[in-house]
CSV table of C-alpha atoms in Angstrom, one decimal:
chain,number,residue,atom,x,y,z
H,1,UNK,CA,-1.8,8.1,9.8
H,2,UNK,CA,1.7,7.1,11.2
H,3,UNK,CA,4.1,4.8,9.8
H,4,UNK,CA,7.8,3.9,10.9
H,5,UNK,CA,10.9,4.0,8.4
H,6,UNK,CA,13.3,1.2,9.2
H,7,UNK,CA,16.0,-0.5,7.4
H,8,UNK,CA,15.5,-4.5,7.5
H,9,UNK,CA,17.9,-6.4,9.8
H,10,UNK,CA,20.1,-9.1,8.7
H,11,UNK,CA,18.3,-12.9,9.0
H,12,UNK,CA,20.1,-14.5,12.1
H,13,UNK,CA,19.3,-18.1,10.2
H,14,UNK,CA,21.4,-17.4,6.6
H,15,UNK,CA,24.7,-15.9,6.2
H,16,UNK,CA,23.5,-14.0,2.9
H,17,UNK,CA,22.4,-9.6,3.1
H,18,UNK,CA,19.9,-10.4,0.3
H,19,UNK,CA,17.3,-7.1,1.0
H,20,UNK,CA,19.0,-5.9,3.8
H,21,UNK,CA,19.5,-2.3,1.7
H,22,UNK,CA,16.2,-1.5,1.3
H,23,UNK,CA,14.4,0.6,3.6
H,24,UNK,CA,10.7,-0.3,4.6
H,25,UNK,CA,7.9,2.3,5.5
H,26,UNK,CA,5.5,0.4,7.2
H,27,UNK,CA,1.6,1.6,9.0
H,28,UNK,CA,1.8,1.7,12.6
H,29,UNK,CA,-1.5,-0.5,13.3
H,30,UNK,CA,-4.2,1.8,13.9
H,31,UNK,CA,-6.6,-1.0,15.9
H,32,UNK,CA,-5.7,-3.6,17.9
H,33,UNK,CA,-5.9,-7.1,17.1
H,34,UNK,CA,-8.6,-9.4,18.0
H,35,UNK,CA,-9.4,-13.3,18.4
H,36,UNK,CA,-11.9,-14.5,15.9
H,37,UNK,CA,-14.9,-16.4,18.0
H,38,UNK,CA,-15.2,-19.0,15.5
H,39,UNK,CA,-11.8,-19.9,14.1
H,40,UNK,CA,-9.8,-18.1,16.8
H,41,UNK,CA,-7.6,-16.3,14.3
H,42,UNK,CA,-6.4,-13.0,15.0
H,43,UNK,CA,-7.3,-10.9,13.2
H,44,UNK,CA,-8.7,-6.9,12.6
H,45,UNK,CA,-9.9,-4.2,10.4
H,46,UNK,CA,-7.3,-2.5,9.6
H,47,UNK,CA,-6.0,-2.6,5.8
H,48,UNK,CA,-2.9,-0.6,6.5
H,49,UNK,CA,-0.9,-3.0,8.5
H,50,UNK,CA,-0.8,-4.9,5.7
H,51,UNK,CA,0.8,-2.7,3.5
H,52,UNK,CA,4.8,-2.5,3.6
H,53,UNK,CA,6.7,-0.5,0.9
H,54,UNK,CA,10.3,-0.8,-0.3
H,55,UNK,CA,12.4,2.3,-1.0
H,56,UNK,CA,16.3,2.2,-1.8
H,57,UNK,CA,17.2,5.0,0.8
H,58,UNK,CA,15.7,6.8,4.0
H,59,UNK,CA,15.9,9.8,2.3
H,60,UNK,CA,13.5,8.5,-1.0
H,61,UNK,CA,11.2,7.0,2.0
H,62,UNK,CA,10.8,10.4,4.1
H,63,UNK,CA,9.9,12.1,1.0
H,64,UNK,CA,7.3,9.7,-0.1
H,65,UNK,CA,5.7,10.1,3.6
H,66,UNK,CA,6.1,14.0,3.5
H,67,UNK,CA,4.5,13.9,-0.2
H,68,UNK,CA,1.3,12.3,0.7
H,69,UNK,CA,1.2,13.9,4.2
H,70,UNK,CA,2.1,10.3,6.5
H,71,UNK,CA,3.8,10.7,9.7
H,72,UNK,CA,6.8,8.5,9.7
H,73,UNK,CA,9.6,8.7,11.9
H,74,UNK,CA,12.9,7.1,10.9
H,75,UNK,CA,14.8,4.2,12.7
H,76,UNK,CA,18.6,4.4,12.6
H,77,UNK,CA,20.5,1.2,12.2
H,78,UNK,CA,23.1,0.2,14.9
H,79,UNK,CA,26.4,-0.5,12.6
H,80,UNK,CA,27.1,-3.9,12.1
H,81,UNK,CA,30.2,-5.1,14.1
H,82,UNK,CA,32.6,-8.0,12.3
H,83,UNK,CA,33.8,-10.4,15.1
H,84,UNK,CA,37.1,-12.0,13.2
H,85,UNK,CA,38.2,-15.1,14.8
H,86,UNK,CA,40.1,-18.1,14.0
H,87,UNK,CA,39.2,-21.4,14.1
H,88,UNK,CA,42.1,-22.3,16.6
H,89,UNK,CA,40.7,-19.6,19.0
H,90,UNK,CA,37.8,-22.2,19.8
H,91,UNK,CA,40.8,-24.5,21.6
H,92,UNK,CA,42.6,-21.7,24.1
């Protein structure tokens, strides 16, 4: 059973970090997705992909995968950059 440990990106939409501390673990899909012949929804088997749990910190994360013997491998997050510009800039 693998799983990937990421930290959830800022939404592009909303100007608020609401969540973006929290680190996921999520199940790396373990069967691919198919089209349902009668409704055409996609669709498989696989319980796992649907399960996503929250941890405050990578460390609390890799423990939990190490405890109960998951393979996760941990994402780092690119550092946020802070562009500061002036309103006036828009007119040079």
């Amino acid at each position: 059973m693998a799983a990937r440990i990421y930290q959830r990106p800022k939404n592009a939409m909303q100007s608020g970090k609401a969540r973006t501390g929290d680190w996921i673990l999520d199940f790396v899909p373990a069967e691919a997705r198919r089209a349902d012949p009668l409704m055409g929804w996609s669709g498989s088997g696989d319980t796992q992909s649907q399960v996503q749990l929250t941890f405050p910190s990578a460390e609390e994360a890799k423990a939990y995968a190490e405890k109960y013997g998951i393979d996760a491998t941990a994402h780092a997050v690119p550092p946020r950059r802070l562009k500061l510009q002036a309103y006036a800039d828009n007119f040079r």
